[in-house]
Coordinates of C-alpha atoms in Angstrom, one line a residue:
S14 CA 50.5 108.8 67.7
V15 CA 50.5 107.4 71.2
A16 CA 54.2 108.2 72.2
K17 CA 54.8 111.5 74.0
E18 CA 57.5 113.4 75.8
G19 CA 59.1 111.2 78.5
D20 CA 58.2 107.9 76.7
R21 CA 60.6 105.3 75.3
V22 CA 60.0 103.7 71.9
L23 CA 61.9 100.6 70.9
I24 CA 61.9 99.1 67.4
Y25 CA 63.6 95.8 67.0
F26 CA 64.1 94.1 63.6
A27 CA 65.8 90.7 63.0
G28 CA 65.8 89.5 59.4
H29 CA 67.4 90.3 56.0
G30 CA 68.4 93.7 54.7
F31 CA 68.8 94.6 51.0
V32 CA 69.9 97.5 48.9
Y33 CA 67.8 98.0 45.7
Q34 CA 68.4 100.7 43.2
G35 CA 70.6 102.6 45.7
K36 CA 68.1 102.5 48.6
G37 CA 68.1 100.3 51.7
Y38 CA 65.2 98.1 52.5
L39 CA 64.4 95.8 55.5
A40 CA 62.7 92.6 54.4
P41 CA 59.3 91.7 56.0
Y42 CA 58.3 88.1 56.1
D43 CA 56.2 88.4 52.9
M44 CA 58.8 90.4 50.8
Q45 CA 59.0 89.2 47.2
M46 CA 62.5 89.1 45.8
D47 CA 61.3 90.1 42.3
R48 CA 59.4 93.2 43.8
I49 CA 61.8 94.5 46.5
G50 CA 60.9 98.1 45.9
A51 CA 57.2 97.4 46.3
T52 CA 57.2 94.8 49.1
G53 CA 60.3 95.7 51.2
F54 CA 60.2 98.3 54.0
P55 CA 62.2 101.4 53.0
M56 CA 64.7 102.6 55.6
E57 CA 64.0 106.2 54.6
E58 CA 60.4 105.7 55.7
L59 CA 61.6 104.3 59.0
G60 CA 63.8 107.3 59.4
T61 CA 60.9 109.7 58.8
A62 CA 58.8 107.9 61.3
M63 CA 61.5 107.8 64.0
G64 CA 62.6 111.4 63.4
S65 CA 59.3 113.3 62.9
K66 CA 56.3 111.2 63.7
I67 CA 57.3 109.5 67.0
H68 CA 57.4 112.2 69.7
A69 CA 59.2 110.2 72.4
T70 CA 62.1 111.4 74.4
Y71 CA 64.0 108.2 73.9
K72 CA 64.1 106.2 70.7
V73 CA 65.8 102.9 70.4
L74 CA 66.4 101.0 67.2
M75 CA 68.1 97.5 67.1
T76 CA 68.7 95.7 63.9
D77 CA 70.0 92.3 63.2
A78 CA 69.5 92.8 59.5
C79 CA 72.6 91.9 57.6
H80 CA 72.7 88.2 57.8
S81 CA 75.6 86.2 56.4
G82 CA 75.4 86.2 52.6
A83 CA 72.3 88.4 52.4
I84 CA 74.0 91.5 51.2
T85 CA 77.5 92.5 50.1
P86 CA 80.0 94.4 52.4
D87 CA 79.4 97.7 50.5
E88 CA 75.7 97.3 50.9
T89 CA 76.2 96.6 54.6
Q90 CA 78.0 100.0 54.9
S91 CA 75.1 101.7 53.1
I92 CA 72.5 100.2 55.4
N93 CA 74.5 100.9 58.6
N94 CA 75.0 104.5 57.6
T95 CA 71.3 104.9 56.9
L96 CA 70.3 103.4 60.2
G97 CA 72.9 105.5 62.1
N98 CA 71.6 108.8 60.7
L99 CA 67.9 108.4 61.4
H100 CA 67.6 110.9 64.1
N101 CA 69.9 112.6 66.6
S102 CA 68.0 111.4 69.7
L103 CA 68.3 107.7 68.6
F104 CA 70.2 104.9 70.2
S105 CA 70.9 102.6 67.3
L106 CA 72.5 99.3 67.8
S107 CA 73.5 97.3 64.7
A108 CA 74.5 93.7 64.4
S109 CA 77.9 94.3 62.8
R110 CA 80.4 96.8 61.5
D111 CA 80.7 97.9 57.9
R112 CA 82.1 95.2 55.6
E113 CA 81.2 92.5 58.2
S114 CA 78.6 89.7 58.0
S115 CA 76.3 88.8 60.9
F116 CA 76.1 85.2 62.0
E117 CA 73.3 82.9 63.1
S118 CA 73.8 80.0 65.5
D119 CA 72.0 76.7 65.5
E120 CA 73.1 76.2 69.1
L121 CA 71.6 79.5 70.3
Q122 CA 68.6 79.2 67.9
H123 CA 69.0 82.9 67.1
G124 CA 71.2 85.3 65.4
V125 CA 74.2 85.7 67.7
F126 CA 73.4 89.5 68.0
T127 CA 69.7 88.9 68.8
Y128 CA 70.6 86.3 71.4
Y129 CA 72.9 88.5 73.3
V130 CA 70.6 91.5 73.1
T131 CA 67.8 89.5 74.7
Q132 CA 70.2 88.2 77.4
G133 CA 71.5 91.7 78.0
L134 CA 68.0 93.2 78.4
G135 CA 67.1 90.3 80.6
G136 CA 69.7 91.5 83.1
A137 CA 73.0 90.0 82.0
A138 CA 74.2 93.5 80.9
D139 CA 73.4 95.0 84.4
V140 CA 77.1 95.0 85.4
D141 CA 76.7 97.2 88.4
H142 CA 73.7 95.2 89.7
D143 CA 71.5 98.2 90.3
G144 CA 68.5 96.5 88.7
L145 CA 68.7 98.7 85.5
V146 CA 70.1 98.1 82.1
T147 CA 71.3 101.3 80.4
A148 CA 72.2 102.0 76.8
D149 CA 75.9 102.0 77.5
E150 CA 75.7 98.8 79.5
L151 CA 73.8 97.0 76.7
A152 CA 76.1 98.3 73.9
E153 CA 79.2 97.2 75.8
Y154 CA 77.8 93.8 76.8
V155 CA 76.5 93.0 73.3
H156 CA 79.7 94.1 71.6
T157 CA 81.9 92.0 74.0
Q158 CA 79.7 88.9 73.9
V159 CA 79.1 88.8 70.2
R160 CA 82.8 89.5 69.4
E161 CA 83.8 86.6 71.7
A162 CA 81.2 84.2 70.3
T163 CA 82.2 84.9 66.7
R164 CA 86.0 85.0 67.5
G165 CA 86.2 88.6 66.4
Q166 CA 84.4 88.2 63.1
Q167 CA 81.3 90.2 64.1
N168 CA 81.4 93.5 66.0
P169 CA 78.1 95.2 66.8
T170 CA 78.2 99.0 66.6
S171 CA 76.4 102.0 68.2
D172 CA 76.9 105.6 67.6
R173 CA 77.9 107.0 71.0
G174 CA 77.2 110.6 69.9
T175 CA 73.5 110.2 69.3
F176 CA 72.1 109.0 72.6
D177 CA 72.1 109.4 76.4
P178 CA 74.5 106.7 77.6
K179 CA 72.4 106.4 80.9
M180 CA 69.2 105.9 78.9
R181 CA 67.3 103.1 80.8
L182 CA 66.3 100.2 78.5
A183 CA 65.2 97.6 81.0
Y184 CA 64.2 97.1 84.6
T185 CA 65.6 93.9 86.1
P186 CA 65.0 94.0 89.9
S187 CA 65.9 90.4 90.3
N188 CA 69.4 91.3 89.2
A189 CA 69.8 93.9 91.9
S190 CA 71.8 92.7 95.0
P191 CA 70.5 91.3 97.2
A192 CA 67.3 90.5 95.3
T193 CA 65.7 93.9 96.1
P194 CA 63.9 96.2 93.7
P195 CA 65.5 99.4 92.4
A196 CA 64.7 102.7 93.9
P197 CA 60.9 103.2 93.5
Q198 CA 59.6 105.2 90.5
F199 CA 56.9 107.7 91.4
G200 CA 53.3 108.0 90.2
T201 CA 50.6 110.5 90.0
L202 CA 47.0 110.8 91.2
V203 CA 44.6 113.2 89.6
F204 CA 41.5 114.0 91.8
E205 CA 38.2 115.1 90.2
A206 CA 35.4 116.3 92.4
N207 CA 31.6 116.8 91.9
K208 CA 31.4 119.9 94.2
D209 CA 33.4 123.1 94.6
E210 CA 36.4 123.2 96.8
V211 CA 36.5 119.7 98.1
E212 CA 39.6 119.2 100.3
V213 CA 41.7 116.2 99.3
L214 CA 43.6 114.2 101.9
V215 CA 46.2 111.6 101.0
D216 CA 47.4 109.4 103.9
G217 CA 45.8 111.8 106.3
K218 CA 47.5 114.9 105.0
S219 CA 45.7 117.7 103.3
M220 CA 47.0 118.1 99.7
G221 CA 44.8 120.8 98.3
L222 CA 41.3 121.5 96.8
A223 CA 39.5 120.0 93.8
S224 CA 36.5 121.4 92.0
P225 CA 34.4 120.5 89.0
G226 CA 36.6 121.3 85.9
K227 CA 39.6 122.0 88.2
P228 CA 41.1 118.7 89.1
L229 CA 43.9 118.4 91.7
T230 CA 47.1 116.7 90.3
L231 CA 49.5 115.2 92.8
P232 CA 52.7 113.9 91.2
G233 CA 55.6 112.3 93.0
L234 CA 53.6 109.8 95.0
P235 CA 55.4 106.5 96.0
P236 CA 54.1 103.4 94.4
G237 CA 51.6 101.3 96.4
Q238 CA 48.4 101.8 98.2
H239 CA 47.5 105.1 99.7
T240 CA 44.5 106.2 101.8
V241 CA 42.5 109.0 100.1
Q242 CA 39.6 111.0 101.3
G243 CA 37.5 114.0 100.1
L244 CA 36.1 116.5 102.7
K245 CA 33.5 119.3 102.4
M246 CA 32.0 121.2 105.3
G247 CA 28.4 120.0 106.0
Y248 CA 28.8 116.7 104.1
E249 CA 29.8 113.2 104.8
P250 CA 33.3 112.6 103.5
D251 CA 34.0 110.4 100.5
G252 CA 36.3 107.8 101.9
P253 CA 38.7 107.1 103.5
R254 CA 39.5 104.4 100.9
Q255 CA 42.5 102.8 99.3
E256 CA 43.8 103.9 95.9
T257 CA 46.9 102.4 94.2
V258 CA 49.7 104.4 92.7
Y259 CA 51.6 102.8 89.9
P260 CA 55.2 103.8 89.0
G261 CA 55.4 106.2 86.1
E262 CA 51.6 106.2 85.7
S263 CA 48.8 108.8 86.2
S264 CA 45.6 107.5 87.7
T265 CA 42.3 109.5 88.1
V266 CA 40.4 109.4 91.3
S267 CA 36.8 110.6 91.4
I268 CA 35.7 112.2 94.6
K269 CA 31.9 112.3 95.1
I270 CA 30.4 114.3 97.9
L271 CA 26.7 113.3 98.2
I272 CA 25.3 112.9 101.7
P273 CA 24.8 115.7 104.2
R274 CA 26.7 115.1 107.4
R275 CA 25.1 112.7 109.9
H276 CA 28.0 111.6 112.1
K277 CA 29.3 113.5 115.1
Q278 CA 32.5 115.4 114.6
A279 CA 34.1 113.7 117.6
A280 CA 33.5 110.3 116.1
M281 CA 35.0 111.4 112.8
D282 CA 38.0 112.8 114.6
L283 CA 38.5 109.4 116.3
L284 CA 38.3 107.7 112.9
K285 CA 40.9 110.0 111.4
D286 CA 43.3 109.5 114.3
G287 CA 42.8 105.8 114.1
I288 CA 43.6 105.7 110.4
Q289 CA 46.9 107.6 111.1
E290 CA 47.9 104.9 113.6
Y291 CA 46.8 102.1 111.3
Q292 CA 48.9 103.5 108.4
K293 CA 52.1 103.3 110.5
G294 CA 52.0 99.5 109.9
Y295 CA 53.3 98.0 113.1
E296 CA 51.6 95.9 115.8
E297 CA 51.7 98.6 118.5
H298 CA 50.1 101.1 116.2
Y299 CA 47.4 98.6 115.1
K300 CA 46.5 98.1 118.7
K301 CA 46.2 101.9 119.3
A302 CA 44.2 102.2 116.1
A303 CA 41.7 99.5 117.3
V304 CA 41.1 101.4 120.5
L305 CA 40.3 104.6 118.6
F306 CA 38.0 102.9 116.1
E307 CA 36.1 101.1 118.9
K308 CA 35.6 104.5 120.6
A309 CA 34.3 105.9 117.4
L310 CA 31.9 103.0 116.9
A311 CA 30.7 103.1 120.5
M312 CA 29.9 106.9 120.0
E313 CA 28.2 106.2 116.7
P314 CA 26.9 102.6 116.4
T315 CA 25.9 103.1 112.8
Y316 CA 29.4 104.3 111.8
S317 CA 30.1 101.7 109.1
Q318 CA 33.5 103.1 108.3
A319 CA 34.6 102.6 111.9
A320 CA 33.5 99.0 111.8
F321 CA 35.2 98.5 108.5
Y322 CA 38.6 99.8 109.8
L323 CA 38.2 97.6 112.8
G324 CA 38.0 94.7 110.5
L325 CA 41.1 95.8 108.6
T326 CA 43.0 96.4 111.9
Y327 CA 42.1 93.1 113.6
N328 CA 43.0 91.3 110.3
A329 CA 46.4 92.9 110.4
L330 CA 46.7 91.7 114.0
F331 CA 45.8 88.1 112.9
D332 CA 42.7 88.1 115.0
E333 CA 40.5 86.8 112.2
D334 CA 37.5 86.2 114.5
K335 CA 37.2 89.8 115.5
A336 CA 38.1 90.9 112.0
A337 CA 35.2 88.9 110.6
Q338 CA 32.9 90.3 113.4
Y339 CA 33.6 93.9 112.4
Y340 CA 33.5 93.3 108.7
Q341 CA 30.1 91.7 109.1
Q342 CA 29.0 94.6 111.2
A343 CA 30.1 97.1 108.6
I344 CA 28.1 95.2 105.9
A345 CA 25.1 94.9 108.2
I346 CA 25.1 98.7 108.7
D347 CA 25.6 99.3 105.0
P348 CA 24.9 96.3 102.7
D349 CA 26.2 98.3 99.8
Y350 CA 29.6 98.9 101.4
L351 CA 31.5 97.1 98.6
E352 CA 35.0 97.9 100.0
A353 CA 34.0 96.1 103.2
R354 CA 32.7 93.1 101.3
A355 CA 35.9 92.9 99.2
N356 CA 38.2 93.2 102.2
Y357 CA 36.2 90.6 104.0
G358 CA 36.5 88.3 101.1
G359 CA 40.3 88.9 101.0
M360 CA 40.5 87.9 104.7
L361 CA 38.4 84.8 104.0
L362 CA 41.0 83.8 101.4
D363 CA 43.7 84.2 104.0
I364 CA 42.0 81.7 106.3
G365 CA 41.1 79.2 103.6
N366 CA 37.3 79.9 103.5
V367 CA 37.3 80.1 99.8
D368 CA 33.6 79.3 99.2
E369 CA 32.4 82.2 101.4
A370 CA 35.1 84.5 99.9
I371 CA 33.7 83.7 96.4
R372 CA 30.2 84.5 97.7
Q373 CA 31.3 87.9 98.9
F374 CA 33.1 88.7 95.7
N375 CA 30.1 87.8 93.6
T376 CA 27.9 90.0 95.8
V377 CA 30.2 92.9 95.1
L378 CA 30.2 92.1 91.4
V379 CA 26.4 92.0 91.2
R380 CA 26.3 95.6 92.5
E381 CA 29.4 96.7 90.6
P382 CA 30.4 94.4 87.7
H383 CA 33.7 96.2 87.0
H384 CA 35.0 96.1 90.6
A385 CA 38.7 95.4 89.8
D386 CA 39.7 94.2 93.3
A387 CA 36.7 91.8 93.5
L388 CA 37.4 90.4 90.0
T389 CA 41.1 89.9 90.9
M390 CA 40.5 88.1 94.1
L391 CA 37.7 86.0 92.5
A392 CA 40.3 84.9 89.9
Q393 CA 42.6 84.0 92.8
A394 CA 39.9 82.1 94.6
Y395 CA 38.9 80.1 91.5
R396 CA 42.5 79.2 90.9
F397 CA 42.7 77.9 94.5
K398 CA 39.7 75.6 93.8
A399 CA 41.3 74.5 90.5
L400 CA 38.4 76.0 88.6
Y401 CA 40.8 77.3 85.9
P402 CA 38.3 78.4 83.2
Q403 CA 36.4 80.6 85.7
S404 CA 39.7 82.0 87.0
I405 CA 40.9 82.8 83.5
E406 CA 37.6 84.6 82.7
S407 CA 37.6 86.7 85.9
A408 CA 41.3 87.6 85.5
R409 CA 40.8 88.6 81.9
T410 CA 37.9 90.8 82.9
A411 CA 40.0 92.4 85.7
V412 CA 42.8 93.1 83.2
T413 CA 40.4 94.9 80.9
V414 CA 39.0 96.9 83.8
A415 CA 42.3 97.7 85.4
P416 CA 45.1 97.3 82.7
R417 CA 47.8 98.8 85.0
S418 CA 47.0 96.4 87.9
A419 CA 49.6 93.6 88.2
E420 CA 47.9 90.8 90.1
P421 CA 45.2 89.8 87.6
H422 CA 48.0 88.9 85.2
L423 CA 49.6 86.6 87.8
W424 CA 46.4 84.6 88.5
L425 CA 45.6 84.5 84.8
A426 CA 49.1 83.2 84.1
D427 CA 48.9 80.6 86.8
S428 CA 45.5 79.3 85.7
L429 CA 46.7 79.2 82.1
R430 CA 49.8 77.2 83.1
L431 CA 47.8 74.8 85.2
S432 CA 45.5 74.3 82.2
G433 CA 48.5 73.2 80.1
K434 CA 48.6 76.5 78.1
W435 CA 52.3 77.1 78.8
Q436 CA 53.0 79.4 75.9
D437 CA 50.0 81.6 76.7
A438 CA 50.9 81.8 80.4
E439 CA 54.5 83.1 80.0
P440 CA 53.5 86.6 78.6
E441 CA 51.1 87.0 81.5
Y442 CA 53.8 86.2 84.0
N443 CA 56.1 88.7 82.3
Q444 CA 53.4 91.3 82.4
Y445 CA 52.9 90.8 86.1
L446 CA 56.6 91.2 86.7
K447 CA 56.7 94.3 84.6
L448 CA 53.7 96.0 86.3
S449 CA 54.8 95.0 89.8
D450 CA 58.3 96.3 89.3
F451 CA 58.3 98.7 92.3
D452 CA 59.0 98.7 96.0
S453 CA 55.8 97.5 97.7
K454 CA 56.8 98.2 101.3
L455 CA 54.2 100.9 101.6
A456 CA 51.5 98.6 100.3
G457 CA 52.6 96.0 102.8
Q458 CA 52.2 98.4 105.7
L459 CA 48.7 99.2 104.5
N460 CA 47.6 95.6 104.8
Y461 CA 47.8 94.6 101.2
Y462 CA 44.6 92.6 101.4
V463 CA 43.9 92.4 97.7
L464 CA 46.6 89.7 97.4
G465 CA 45.0 87.4 99.9
S466 CA 47.3 84.6 100.9
L467 CA 49.4 82.0 99.2
F468 CA 47.9 79.0 100.9
G469 CA 46.4 77.6 97.7
M470 CA 49.9 77.1 96.4
G471 CA 50.9 75.0 99.4
R472 CA 52.9 77.9 100.9
K473 CA 50.4 78.7 103.6
K474 CA 51.6 82.2 104.1
H475 CA 49.4 85.0 105.3
A476 CA 49.9 88.3 103.5
G477 CA 51.1 90.0 106.6
T478 CA 53.8 87.6 107.6
Q479 CA 56.5 89.0 105.3
D480 CA 56.8 91.2 102.2
I481 CA 54.2 89.6 100.0
W482 CA 55.8 91.4 97.0
K483 CA 58.8 89.0 97.2
D484 CA 56.6 86.0 97.5
L485 CA 54.6 86.9 94.4
R486 CA 57.6 87.7 92.3
S487 CA 59.1 84.4 93.3
L488 CA 55.8 82.7 92.3
A489 CA 55.9 84.4 88.9
Y490 CA 59.4 83.4 88.1
F491 CA 58.6 79.8 89.3
G492 CA 55.7 79.8 86.9
I493 CA 57.9 80.8 83.9
C494 CA 60.4 78.1 85.0
D495 CA 57.7 75.5 85.1
C496 CA 56.4 76.6 81.6
E497 CA 59.9 76.4 80.1
R498 CA 60.5 73.0 81.7
K499 CA 57.2 71.7 80.2
L500 CA 58.3 73.1 76.8
A501 CA 61.7 71.2 77.2
R502 CA 63.7 74.5 77.2
Y503 CA 65.8 73.4 80.2
D504 CA 68.5 76.1 80.3
T505 CA 65.9 78.8 80.3
A506 CA 63.9 77.0 82.9
I507 CA 66.9 76.7 85.2
Q508 CA 67.6 80.4 84.9
Y509 CA 64.0 81.3 85.9
C510 CA 63.9 78.9 88.8
Q511 CA 67.1 80.4 90.1
K512 CA 65.5 83.8 89.8
S513 CA 62.6 82.5 91.8
L514 CA 64.9 81.3 94.5
S515 CA 66.7 84.7 94.6
Y516 CA 63.4 86.1 96.1
D517 CA 62.6 83.1 98.3
A518 CA 65.5 80.7 98.8
K519 CA 63.4 78.4 100.9
D520 CA 60.6 77.7 98.4
P521 CA 60.4 73.9 98.1
F522 CA 58.4 74.1 94.9
A523 CA 61.2 76.0 93.1
H524 CA 63.8 73.5 94.4
Y525 CA 61.7 70.6 93.2
A526 CA 61.2 72.2 89.8
L527 CA 65.0 72.8 89.5
G528 CA 65.6 69.2 90.4
L529 CA 63.3 68.0 87.7
T530 CA 64.8 70.4 85.2
F531 CA 68.4 69.3 85.8
M532 CA 67.3 65.7 85.7
S533 CA 65.4 66.1 82.4
K534 CA 68.3 68.0 80.8
A535 CA 70.6 65.1 81.9
V536 CA 68.3 62.6 80.3
N537 CA 67.9 64.6 77.1
T538 CA 71.6 65.6 76.6
G539 CA 73.4 62.7 78.3
S540 CA 75.2 65.1 80.5
V541 CA 76.1 63.4 83.8
A542 CA 77.1 66.8 85.3
E543 CA 73.4 67.8 85.6
L544 CA 72.6 64.9 88.0
T545 CA 74.4 66.2 91.1
P546 CA 72.6 69.5 91.2
A547 CA 69.3 67.7 90.5
M548 CA 69.9 65.5 93.5
Q549 CA 70.9 68.5 95.7
H550 CA 67.7 70.3 94.9
F551 CA 65.5 67.3 95.5
E552 CA 67.2 66.9 98.9
T553 CA 66.8 70.6 99.8
M554 CA 63.1 70.4 98.8
I555 CA 62.6 67.4 101.1
A556 CA 64.3 69.1 104.0
L557 CA 62.2 72.3 103.6
N558 CA 58.8 70.5 103.4
P559 CA 58.8 66.7 104.0
D560 CA 55.0 66.7 103.8
M561 CA 54.7 67.8 100.2
D562 CA 52.9 65.4 97.9
E563 CA 55.9 65.5 95.6
V564 CA 58.3 64.1 98.2
K565 CA 57.7 60.5 97.2
N566 CA 58.7 61.3 93.6
A567 CA 61.7 63.3 94.7
K568 CA 63.0 60.4 96.9
E569 CA 62.6 58.0 94.0
N570 CA 64.6 60.3 91.7
I571 CA 67.3 60.6 94.3
V572 CA 67.6 56.8 94.5
R573 CA 67.8 56.5 90.7
I574 CA 70.5 59.2 90.5
Q575 CA 72.6 57.6 93.2
K576 CA 72.4 54.2 91.5
F577 CA 73.4 55.7 88.1
L578 CA 76.3 57.7 89.6
G579 CA 77.4 54.6 91.5
K580 CA 77.9 52.7 88.3
Q581 CA 80.1 55.4 86.7

């Protein structure tokens, strides 16, 4: 009932398949062998749902359902035929050909088919390294890998006549070379207004009119933050303020025109011109913007928006003293200027004043309990102070308020991981990676304050020093690596730490985690080959940051490895 035109629906089944009284059934975990017809899942019912009840453009069915010995070869043919004829817009990938068995592997801890499907969707099937896994790529990869792993005894099948071979099945930006996201997907903003014929501006450009009952829909917007504003003759504008566009998503923006105009037109023109300079995102333009904002504020000393944008601009210029001065001035003029308080708190995170940042965020939340940015940054601030339960609570609230926002999932994941809840943390890291899967260059140019800084992780990087998008994706992959290492899944941990380094090759934390993982794998498997890369990553970590608390442990591990290798 939720799927609609343009959506993708994927159904994945790994388990047993049976033919009973001439009909095919998939076996749920609670199927009873003496009541197959009543407790199995009929394939005809699956076909009806896929064909007529799910109104998505792309439908994907993957079945690892014919395990070795579970059904006879003739029954395998019956099941594969049923699965292959469900609907003509379906990409159906089955574990094996007719009259073949499907194998499980103790070494892989999966069915062979399931293992290579997950590897393929994770990026291994992305042979052209464009950051996308298509149906054709996955089918080819799975067929090749499964056939090789089973020495030709198992051959996955897909019906090439029933699906778009370029159908996109997974986004894997970390697989794109060199570690850059795929071309950005576009999003949509829908503007609603409380008065007739309100002019809507996006990034300083007039985009049309919105009225009550007649929203203005603007598709094709690049992902990231955009400056929006609503104007009506004789009234104070709503905004300018920041709104985030998410790839492939539609977000509603409410424009409220309430207060008769009280500022001089000349001051408003200066503010508008200053915002245009600010949006260009380079130092020379920030300086020009500051001059314009200062003129507007001098002309109108109670112009809180001019003071607010001066705070933003000086923060982008790394002049935190002036930024704080103007943020405080904006708040003094208008104590309910929540965006000014939230941005001020974000800057305080950047400079390490976490306690005052928390006070600003809590002030915002007293006035607006569902302020998503304040909740997100509060979760980040609590995580910096190692107050993990409070961070988890704030992040979960932010996720509820803004389910399409990526950052709350990151701070939730980090606080869960640092609380020892590794299995709970991993899905949140993955959700962050999924939701942040777009090019954030625009957001970076607009002073992506909501992310604060990374000083609490020991990285001491201001959000404006480089593309924060890469830093945070590196942090997310590092988090998954650390969880997998703690769970003793060393091969997977190595894979994720290497992904982390593909975004930030000079991250000492990822090198340290890789060293620990290789060393732990060597101890647990007796493989001497893992000791050399372990030592190399410890040495790299020390060279990158000799002041880290973990350096002492890294040096001790290097000595142990050298002694052991010297005895070989």
